[in-house]
PDB file of C-alpha atoms in Angstrom:
ATOM      1  CA  UNK A   1     -22.043 -12.483 -11.743  1.00  0.00           C
ATOM      2  CA  UNK A   2     -22.247 -16.194 -10.305  1.00  0.00           C
ATOM      3  CA  UNK A   3     -24.593 -17.860  -8.501  1.00  0.00           C
ATOM      4  CA  UNK A   4     -22.797 -18.575  -4.842  1.00  0.00           C
ATOM      5  CA  UNK A   5     -22.437 -14.518  -4.655  1.00  0.00           C
ATOM      6  CA  UNK A   6     -25.975 -13.498  -5.878  1.00  0.00           C
ATOM      7  CA  UNK A   7     -27.083 -16.267  -3.059  1.00  0.00           C
ATOM      8  CA  UNK A   8     -24.495 -15.197  -0.504  1.00  0.00           C
ATOM      9  CA  UNK A   9     -24.940 -11.288  -0.831  1.00  0.00           C
ATOM     10  CA  UNK A  10     -27.558  -8.441  -2.521  1.00  0.00           C
ATOM     11  CA  UNK A  11     -25.936  -5.888  -4.530  1.00  0.00           C
ATOM     12  CA  UNK A  12     -26.655  -2.353  -3.626  1.00  0.00           C
ATOM     13  CA  UNK A  13     -25.804   0.791  -6.282  1.00  0.00           C
ATOM     14  CA  UNK A  14     -22.537   1.484  -7.528  1.00  0.00           C
ATOM     15  CA  UNK A  15     -19.714   3.116  -5.354  1.00  0.00           C
ATOM     16  CA  UNK A  16     -16.652   3.447  -7.585  1.00  0.00           C
ATOM     17  CA  UNK A  17     -15.303   2.662 -10.893  1.00  0.00           C
ATOM     18  CA  UNK A  18     -11.840   1.889 -12.292  1.00  0.00           C
ATOM     19  CA  UNK A  19     -10.098   0.776 -15.443  1.00  0.00           C
ATOM     20  CA  UNK A  20     -11.445  -3.012 -15.505  1.00  0.00           C
ATOM     21  CA  UNK A  21     -14.386  -3.014 -12.534  1.00  0.00           C
ATOM     22  CA  UNK A  22     -17.079  -1.121 -10.615  1.00  0.00           C
ATOM     23  CA  UNK A  23     -17.641  -1.480  -6.745  1.00  0.00           C
ATOM     24  CA  UNK A  24     -20.836  -1.482  -5.286  1.00  0.00           C
ATOM     25  CA  UNK A  25     -22.466  -1.528  -1.866  1.00  0.00           C
ATOM     26  CA  UNK A  26     -23.826  -4.734  -0.413  1.00  0.00           C
ATOM     27  CA  UNK A  27     -25.830  -6.410   1.657  1.00  0.00           C
ATOM     28  CA  UNK A  28     -25.549 -10.008   3.545  1.00  0.00           C
ATOM     29  CA  UNK A  29     -29.092 -11.248   4.907  1.00  0.00           C
ATOM     30  CA  UNK A  30     -26.745 -13.684   7.238  1.00  0.00           C
ATOM     31  CA  UNK A  31     -24.165 -11.192   9.080  1.00  0.00           C
ATOM     32  CA  UNK A  32     -26.806  -8.416   8.745  1.00  0.00           C
ATOM     33  CA  UNK A  33     -24.105  -6.003   7.210  1.00  0.00           C
ATOM     34  CA  UNK A  34     -23.311  -4.233   4.315  1.00  0.00           C
ATOM     35  CA  UNK A  35     -20.049  -5.161   2.311  1.00  0.00           C
ATOM     36  CA  UNK A  36     -17.667  -3.633  -0.822  1.00  0.00           C
ATOM     37  CA  UNK A  37     -18.198  -5.245  -3.828  1.00  0.00           C
ATOM     38  CA  UNK A  38     -14.820  -5.288  -5.849  1.00  0.00           C
ATOM     39  CA  UNK A  39     -15.743  -6.666  -9.634  1.00  0.00           C
ATOM     40  CA  UNK A  40     -13.147  -7.510 -12.295  1.00  0.00           C
ATOM     41  CA  UNK A  41     -13.710  -7.918 -15.557  1.00  0.00           C
ATOM     42  CA  UNK A  42     -11.616 -10.786 -16.998  1.00  0.00           C
ATOM     43  CA  UNK A  43     -12.378  -9.894 -20.589  1.00  0.00           C
ATOM     44  CA  UNK A  44     -10.872  -6.680 -19.859  1.00  0.00           C
ATOM     45  CA  UNK A  45      -7.225  -7.870 -18.537  1.00  0.00           C
ATOM     46  CA  UNK A  46      -5.256  -8.103 -22.053  1.00  0.00           C
ATOM     47  CA  UNK A  47      -1.839  -7.911 -20.011  1.00  0.00           C
ATOM     48  CA  UNK A  48      -0.642 -10.739 -18.494  1.00  0.00           C
ATOM     49  CA  UNK A  49       0.699  -8.948 -16.112  1.00  0.00           C
ATOM     50  CA  UNK A  50      -2.643  -7.183 -15.255  1.00  0.00           C
ATOM     51  CA  UNK A  51      -4.747 -10.811 -14.869  1.00  0.00           C
ATOM     52  CA  UNK A  52      -1.203 -11.514 -12.245  1.00  0.00           C
ATOM     53  CA  UNK A  53      -2.157  -8.548 -10.284  1.00  0.00           C
ATOM     54  CA  UNK A  54      -5.519  -9.287  -9.740  1.00  0.00           C
ATOM     55  CA  UNK A  55      -4.480 -12.742  -8.205  1.00  0.00           C
ATOM     56  CA  UNK A  56      -2.392 -11.649  -6.534  1.00  0.00           C
ATOM     57  CA  UNK A  57      -4.561  -8.809  -4.854  1.00  0.00           C
ATOM     58  CA  UNK A  58      -6.680 -11.501  -3.838  1.00  0.00           C
ATOM     59  CA  UNK A  59      -4.467 -13.493  -2.295  1.00  0.00           C
ATOM     60  CA  UNK A  60      -2.424 -10.868  -0.974  1.00  0.00           C
ATOM     61  CA  UNK A  61      -5.212  -9.486   1.146  1.00  0.00           C
ATOM     62  CA  UNK A  62      -5.982 -12.622   2.412  1.00  0.00           C
ATOM     63  CA  UNK A  63      -2.868 -13.249   3.486  1.00  0.00           C
ATOM     64  CA  UNK A  64      -3.159 -10.207   5.540  1.00  0.00           C
ATOM     65  CA  UNK A  65      -6.666 -10.336   6.650  1.00  0.00           C
ATOM     66  CA  UNK A  66      -7.145  -9.604   9.480  1.00  0.00           C
ATOM     67  CA  UNK A  67      -5.140  -6.145  10.465  1.00  0.00           C
ATOM     68  CA  UNK A  68      -7.429  -2.828  12.381  1.00  0.00           C
ATOM     69  CA  UNK A  69      -5.758  -0.425   9.576  1.00  0.00           C
ATOM     70  CA  UNK A  70      -5.668  -2.825   6.060  1.00  0.00           C
ATOM     71  CA  UNK A  71      -9.233  -3.071   4.694  1.00  0.00           C
ATOM     72  CA  UNK A  72      -9.876  -6.776   5.443  1.00  0.00           C
ATOM     73  CA  UNK A  73     -11.615  -9.495   3.073  1.00  0.00           C
ATOM     74  CA  UNK A  74     -14.457 -11.125   3.451  1.00  0.00           C
ATOM     75  CA  UNK A  75     -15.008 -13.661   0.057  1.00  0.00           C
ATOM     76  CA  UNK A  76     -13.885 -14.067  -3.294  1.00  0.00           C
ATOM     77  CA  UNK A  77     -15.665 -15.539  -6.459  1.00  0.00           C
ATOM     78  CA  UNK A  78     -13.675 -16.527  -8.821  1.00  0.00           C
ATOM     79  CA  UNK A  79     -14.941 -17.085 -12.121  1.00  0.00           C
ATOM     80  CA  UNK A  80     -13.796 -17.227 -16.231  1.00  0.00           C
ATOM     81  CA  UNK A  81     -15.461 -14.077 -17.183  1.00  0.00           C
ATOM     82  CA  UNK A  82     -14.967 -12.261 -13.572  1.00  0.00           C
ATOM     83  CA  UNK A  83     -13.483 -12.220 -10.078  1.00  0.00           C
ATOM     84  CA  UNK A  84     -15.786 -10.101  -7.166  1.00  0.00           C
ATOM     85  CA  UNK A  85     -13.668 -10.080  -3.732  1.00  0.00           C
ATOM     86  CA  UNK A  86     -15.878  -8.764  -1.123  1.00  0.00           C
ATOM     87  CA  UNK A  87     -14.439  -6.483   1.520  1.00  0.00           C
ATOM     88  CA  UNK A  88     -15.481  -4.442   4.333  1.00  0.00           C
ATOM     89  CA  UNK A  89     -16.960  -0.926   3.644  1.00  0.00           C
ATOM     90  CA  UNK A  90     -15.087   2.193   3.899  1.00  0.00           C
ATOM     91  CA  UNK A  91     -16.747   6.166   4.318  1.00  0.00           C
ATOM     92  CA  UNK A  92     -16.543   7.647   0.968  1.00  0.00           C
ATOM     93  CA  UNK A  93     -13.459  10.404   1.180  1.00  0.00           C
ATOM     94  CA  UNK A  94     -10.172   9.041   1.139  1.00  0.00           C
ATOM     95  CA  UNK A  95      -6.877  10.810   2.544  1.00  0.00           C
ATOM     96  CA  UNK A  96      -6.932  12.766  -0.740  1.00  0.00           C
ATOM     97  CA  UNK A  97     -10.363  14.088  -0.304  1.00  0.00           C
ATOM     98  CA  UNK A  98      -9.705  15.125   3.955  1.00  0.00           C
ATOM     99  CA  UNK A  99      -5.952  16.454   2.840  1.00  0.00           C
ATOM    100  CA  UNK A 100      -8.463  18.732   0.211  1.00  0.00           C
ATOM    101  CA  UNK A 101     -11.108  19.746   2.117  1.00  0.00           C
ATOM    102  CA  UNK A 102      -9.117  21.305   5.144  1.00  0.00           C
ATOM    103  CA  UNK A 103      -7.858  23.169   3.141  1.00  0.00           C
ATOM    104  CA  UNK A 104      -4.219  23.981   4.378  1.00  0.00           C
ATOM    105  CA  UNK A 105      -3.101  20.620   5.197  1.00  0.00           C
ATOM    106  CA  UNK A 106      -3.593  18.741   8.796  1.00  0.00           C
ATOM    107  CA  UNK A 107      -2.376  19.687  12.746  1.00  0.00           C
ATOM    108  CA  UNK A 108       1.288  17.568  12.627  1.00  0.00           C
ATOM    109  CA  UNK A 109      -0.550  15.731  15.964  1.00  0.00           C
ATOM    110  CA  UNK A 110      -3.294  14.467  13.668  1.00  0.00           C
ATOM    111  CA  UNK A 111      -1.121  13.849  10.358  1.00  0.00           C
ATOM    112  CA  UNK A 112       0.965  11.788  13.240  1.00  0.00           C
ATOM    113  CA  UNK A 113      -1.875   9.619  14.412  1.00  0.00           C
ATOM    114  CA  UNK A 114      -2.554   9.526  10.697  1.00  0.00           C
ATOM    115  CA  UNK A 115       1.051   8.006   9.854  1.00  0.00           C
ATOM    116  CA  UNK A 116       1.032   5.636  13.169  1.00  0.00           C
ATOM    117  CA  UNK A 117      -2.048   4.156  11.567  1.00  0.00           C
ATOM    118  CA  UNK A 118      -0.270   3.505   8.047  1.00  0.00           C
ATOM    119  CA  UNK A 119       2.812   2.760   9.833  1.00  0.00           C
ATOM    120  CA  UNK A 120       1.384  -0.280  11.345  1.00  0.00           C
ATOM    121  CA  UNK A 121      -0.356  -1.244   8.454  1.00  0.00           C
ATOM    122  CA  UNK A 122       2.768  -1.262   6.332  1.00  0.00           C
ATOM    123  CA  UNK A 123       4.712  -2.569   9.128  1.00  0.00           C
ATOM    124  CA  UNK A 124       2.134  -5.923   8.836  1.00  0.00           C
ATOM    125  CA  UNK A 125       2.715  -6.102   5.059  1.00  0.00           C
ATOM    126  CA  UNK A 126       6.837  -6.393   5.828  1.00  0.00           C
ATOM    127  CA  UNK A 127       6.305  -8.558   7.943  1.00  0.00           C
ATOM    128  CA  UNK A 128       4.616 -10.988   5.378  1.00  0.00           C
ATOM    129  CA  UNK A 129       7.441  -9.214   2.950  1.00  0.00           C
ATOM    130  CA  UNK A 130       4.324  -8.321   1.115  1.00  0.00           C
ATOM    131  CA  UNK A 131       5.046  -4.142  -0.707  1.00  0.00           C
ATOM    132  CA  UNK A 132       2.514  -1.993  -1.366  1.00  0.00           C
ATOM    133  CA  UNK A 133       3.881  -0.025  -4.047  1.00  0.00           C
ATOM    134  CA  UNK A 134       1.135   2.117  -4.452  1.00  0.00           C
ATOM    135  CA  UNK A 135       1.033   3.931  -1.411  1.00  0.00           C
ATOM    136  CA  UNK A 136      -1.154   7.447  -1.674  1.00  0.00           C
ATOM    137  CA  UNK A 137      -3.732   9.398  -0.520  1.00  0.00           C
ATOM    138  CA  UNK A 138      -5.747   8.270  -2.796  1.00  0.00           C
ATOM    139  CA  UNK A 139      -5.783   4.542  -1.415  1.00  0.00           C
ATOM    140  CA  UNK A 140      -6.037   5.392   2.574  1.00  0.00           C
ATOM    141  CA  UNK A 141      -9.292   5.048   3.796  1.00  0.00           C
ATOM    142  CA  UNK A 142     -11.788   5.515   6.732  1.00  0.00           C
ATOM    143  CA  UNK A 143     -13.211   3.141   8.527  1.00  0.00           C
ATOM    144  CA  UNK A 144     -17.145   4.144  10.569  1.00  0.00           C
ATOM    145  CA  UNK A 145     -14.564   4.162  13.687  1.00  0.00           C
ATOM    146  CA  UNK A 146     -12.189   7.155  11.467  1.00  0.00           C
ATOM    147  CA  UNK A 147      -9.525   4.172  11.340  1.00  0.00           C
ATOM    148  CA  UNK A 148      -7.261   4.023   8.468  1.00  0.00           C
ATOM    149  CA  UNK A 149      -7.573   1.689   6.629  1.00  0.00           C
ATOM    150  CA  UNK A 150      -4.825   0.975   3.691  1.00  0.00           C
ATOM    151  CA  UNK A 151      -6.624  -0.097   0.465  1.00  0.00           C
ATOM    152  CA  UNK A 152      -6.115  -1.232  -3.259  1.00  0.00           C
ATOM    153  CA  UNK A 153      -3.585  -4.144  -3.459  1.00  0.00           C
ATOM    154  CA  UNK A 154      -3.659  -4.453  -6.824  1.00  0.00           C
ATOM    155  CA  UNK A 155      -0.303  -3.315  -7.500  1.00  0.00           C
ATOM    156  CA  UNK A 156       1.012  -5.196  -4.659  1.00  0.00           C
ATOM    157  CA  UNK A 157       3.909  -7.809  -4.533  1.00  0.00           C
ATOM    158  CA  UNK A 158       5.770 -10.204  -2.330  1.00  0.00           C
ATOM    159  CA  UNK A 159       9.146  -7.767  -1.660  1.00  0.00           C
ATOM    160  CA  UNK A 160      10.544  -4.396  -3.253  1.00  0.00           C
ATOM    161  CA  UNK A 161       9.844  -1.332  -2.866  1.00  0.00           C
ATOM    162  CA  UNK A 162       7.096   1.689  -2.544  1.00  0.00           C
ATOM    163  CA  UNK A 163       8.155   5.381  -2.320  1.00  0.00           C
ATOM    164  CA  UNK A 164       6.414   7.883   0.250  1.00  0.00           C
ATOM    165  CA  UNK A 165       5.334  11.725   0.157  1.00  0.00           C
ATOM    166  CA  UNK A 166       5.028  13.701   2.403  1.00  0.00           C
ATOM    167  CA  UNK A 167       4.091  18.054   3.207  1.00  0.00           C
ATOM    168  CA  UNK A 168       1.628  18.142  -0.160  1.00  0.00           C
ATOM    169  CA  UNK A 169       5.125  17.891  -2.258  1.00  0.00           C
ATOM    170  CA  UNK A 170       6.934  14.852  -3.454  1.00  0.00           C
ATOM    171  CA  UNK A 171      10.339  13.984  -1.562  1.00  0.00           C
ATOM    172  CA  UNK A 172      12.936  15.036  -4.110  1.00  0.00           C
ATOM    173  CA  UNK A 173      12.136  18.226  -6.065  1.00  0.00           C
ATOM    174  CA  UNK A 174      13.016  19.053  -9.549  1.00  0.00           C
ATOM    175  CA  UNK A 175      11.526  21.648 -12.307  1.00  0.00           C
ATOM    176  CA  UNK A 176      11.194  18.661 -14.996  1.00  0.00           C
ATOM    177  CA  UNK A 177      11.141  14.857 -14.420  1.00  0.00           C
ATOM    178  CA  UNK A 178      14.756  14.622 -16.047  1.00  0.00           C
ATOM    179  CA  UNK A 179      15.114  17.003 -12.588  1.00  0.00           C
ATOM    180  CA  UNK A 180      13.208  14.461 -10.271  1.00  0.00           C
ATOM    181  CA  UNK A 181      14.807  11.203 -11.311  1.00  0.00           C
ATOM    182  CA  UNK A 182      18.369  12.547 -10.609  1.00  0.00           C
ATOM    183  CA  UNK A 183      17.144  13.620  -7.088  1.00  0.00           C
ATOM    184  CA  UNK A 184      16.428  10.782  -6.690  1.00  0.00           C
ATOM    185  CA  UNK A 185      19.225   8.491  -7.767  1.00  0.00           C
ATOM    186  CA  UNK A 186      21.019  11.675  -5.221  1.00  0.00           C
ATOM    187  CA  UNK A 187      18.884  10.945  -2.288  1.00  0.00           C
ATOM    188  CA  UNK A 188      18.976  15.492  -2.438  1.00  0.00           C
ATOM    189  CA  UNK A 189      16.403  15.458  -0.012  1.00  0.00           C
ATOM    190  CA  UNK A 190      15.330  19.426   0.242  1.00  0.00           C
ATOM    191  CA  UNK A 191      13.214  21.133   2.864  1.00  0.00           C
ATOM    192  CA  UNK A 192      12.284  24.520   0.781  1.00  0.00           C
ATOM    193  CA  UNK A 193      11.546  26.979   4.332  1.00  0.00           C
ATOM    194  CA  UNK A 194       7.728  28.733   1.924  1.00  0.00           C
ATOM    195  CA  UNK A 195       7.430  24.742   1.996  1.00  0.00           C
ATOM    196  CA  UNK A 196       8.442  23.730   5.170  1.00  0.00           C
ATOM    197  CA  UNK A 197       8.361  26.623   7.425  1.00  0.00           C
ATOM    198  CA  UNK A 198       5.216  24.987   9.800  1.00  0.00           C
ATOM    199  CA  UNK A 199       7.451  21.770   9.646  1.00  0.00           C
ATOM    200  CA  UNK A 200       8.549  20.804  13.721  1.00  0.00           C
ATOM    201  CA  UNK A 201      12.474  19.453  13.422  1.00  0.00           C
ATOM    202  CA  UNK A 202      11.154  16.281  14.599  1.00  0.00           C
ATOM    203  CA  UNK A 203       9.091  15.741  11.176  1.00  0.00           C
ATOM    204  CA  UNK A 204      12.211  16.890   9.368  1.00  0.00           C
ATOM    205  CA  UNK A 205      14.648  13.947  10.924  1.00  0.00           C
ATOM    206  CA  UNK A 206      12.002  11.485  10.511  1.00  0.00           C
ATOM    207  CA  UNK A 207      11.534  12.211   7.277  1.00  0.00           C
ATOM    208  CA  UNK A 208      15.651  12.627   6.453  1.00  0.00           C
ATOM    209  CA  UNK A 209      15.049   8.419   8.675  1.00  0.00           C
ATOM    210  CA  UNK A 210      13.110   7.389   6.267  1.00  0.00           C
ATOM    211  CA  UNK A 211      14.103   8.679   2.334  1.00  0.00           C
ATOM    212  CA  UNK A 212      17.779   7.225   3.133  1.00  0.00           C
ATOM    213  CA  UNK A 213      19.358   6.588   0.547  1.00  0.00           C
ATOM    214  CA  UNK A 214      21.488   4.637   2.418  1.00  0.00           C
ATOM    215  CA  UNK A 215      19.340   1.291   2.762  1.00  0.00           C
ATOM    216  CA  UNK A 216      21.292   0.612   5.845  1.00  0.00           C
ATOM    217  CA  UNK A 217      20.387   3.143   7.829  1.00  0.00           C
ATOM    218  CA  UNK A 218      16.912   3.837   5.728  1.00  0.00           C
ATOM    219  CA  UNK A 219      14.457   3.454   8.825  1.00  0.00           C
ATOM    220  CA  UNK A 220      12.008   0.346   8.375  1.00  0.00           C
ATOM    221  CA  UNK A 221       8.115   1.457   9.338  1.00  0.00           C
ATOM    222  CA  UNK A 222       8.580  -0.438  13.095  1.00  0.00           C
ATOM    223  CA  UNK A 223      11.602   2.153  13.384  1.00  0.00           C
ATOM    224  CA  UNK A 224      10.311   5.053  12.057  1.00  0.00           C
ATOM    225  CA  UNK A 225       7.200   4.015  14.696  1.00  0.00           C
ATOM    226  CA  UNK A 226       9.455   4.403  17.668  1.00  0.00           C
ATOM    227  CA  UNK A 227      10.404   7.699  16.147  1.00  0.00           C
ATOM    228  CA  UNK A 228       9.959  11.068  18.784  1.00  0.00           C
ATOM    229  CA  UNK A 229       7.500  12.588  16.540  1.00  0.00           C
ATOM    230  CA  UNK A 230       5.415   9.857  17.108  1.00  0.00           C
ATOM    231  CA  UNK A 231       6.157   9.117  20.437  1.00  0.00           C
ATOM    232  CA  UNK A 232       5.168  12.655  21.699  1.00  0.00           C
ATOM    233  CA  UNK A 233       1.894  12.264  19.430  1.00  0.00           C
ATOM    234  CA  UNK A 234       3.392  14.942  16.904  1.00  0.00           C
ATOM    235  CA  UNK A 235       4.198  17.635  19.441  1.00  0.00           C
ATOM    236  CA  UNK A 236       7.268  20.202  19.049  1.00  0.00           C
ATOM    237  CA  UNK A 237      10.003  18.398  20.581  1.00  0.00           C
ATOM    238  CA  UNK A 238      13.328  19.677  20.489  1.00  0.00           C
ATOM    239  CA  UNK A 239      16.306  16.829  18.653  1.00  0.00           C
ATOM    240  CA  UNK A 240      18.843  18.056  20.341  1.00  0.00           C
TER     241      UNK A 240
END
């Protein structure tokens, strides 16, 4: 740990661990607040691509901060041995944890609230030509006020495309990996009645427009935010 980091923050308990480093809770006496301290061990980064992603993560988060639905970065400490990012501290449970705990999923009203905040974060990224490339329930956090926070920009880059999920299953289904890839290529989006029987026509319409194979017709994040499903707050509405 570098001296500047030690001088500014008191490291507390470890709250997470990844392939290349750890996340700990830390306290700033100056700001009188707690933060998340993500430290990456550069000696573990043998792949040049991993090293590039590490450098990009700090830069991209700095560009995107502050935004109410993106984890904010406060400080960066870069040495020959490690890179440490001090970020806002979020709740321990991710969206994935909340989905599992809900034991059956969310109602459309709650889903719309979460999706709207997430799309606000994505739209903000796209305004800077930045794509996250790893959007999944595990990387969606919540702050103490229950606001959605998009996290983990380790795979993010300038330009590209991301893939989303809904209803608890991948948007393109196949019995094998090969069949799934074939469905993606064909743009064959299906809504099996057994799984989607309680999903409203408006929600299905939004999904079709967000996962449209034709790029010229596919909704952007900002277009999706104007869809009737969000305007109604996830309430069941007619699409006639």
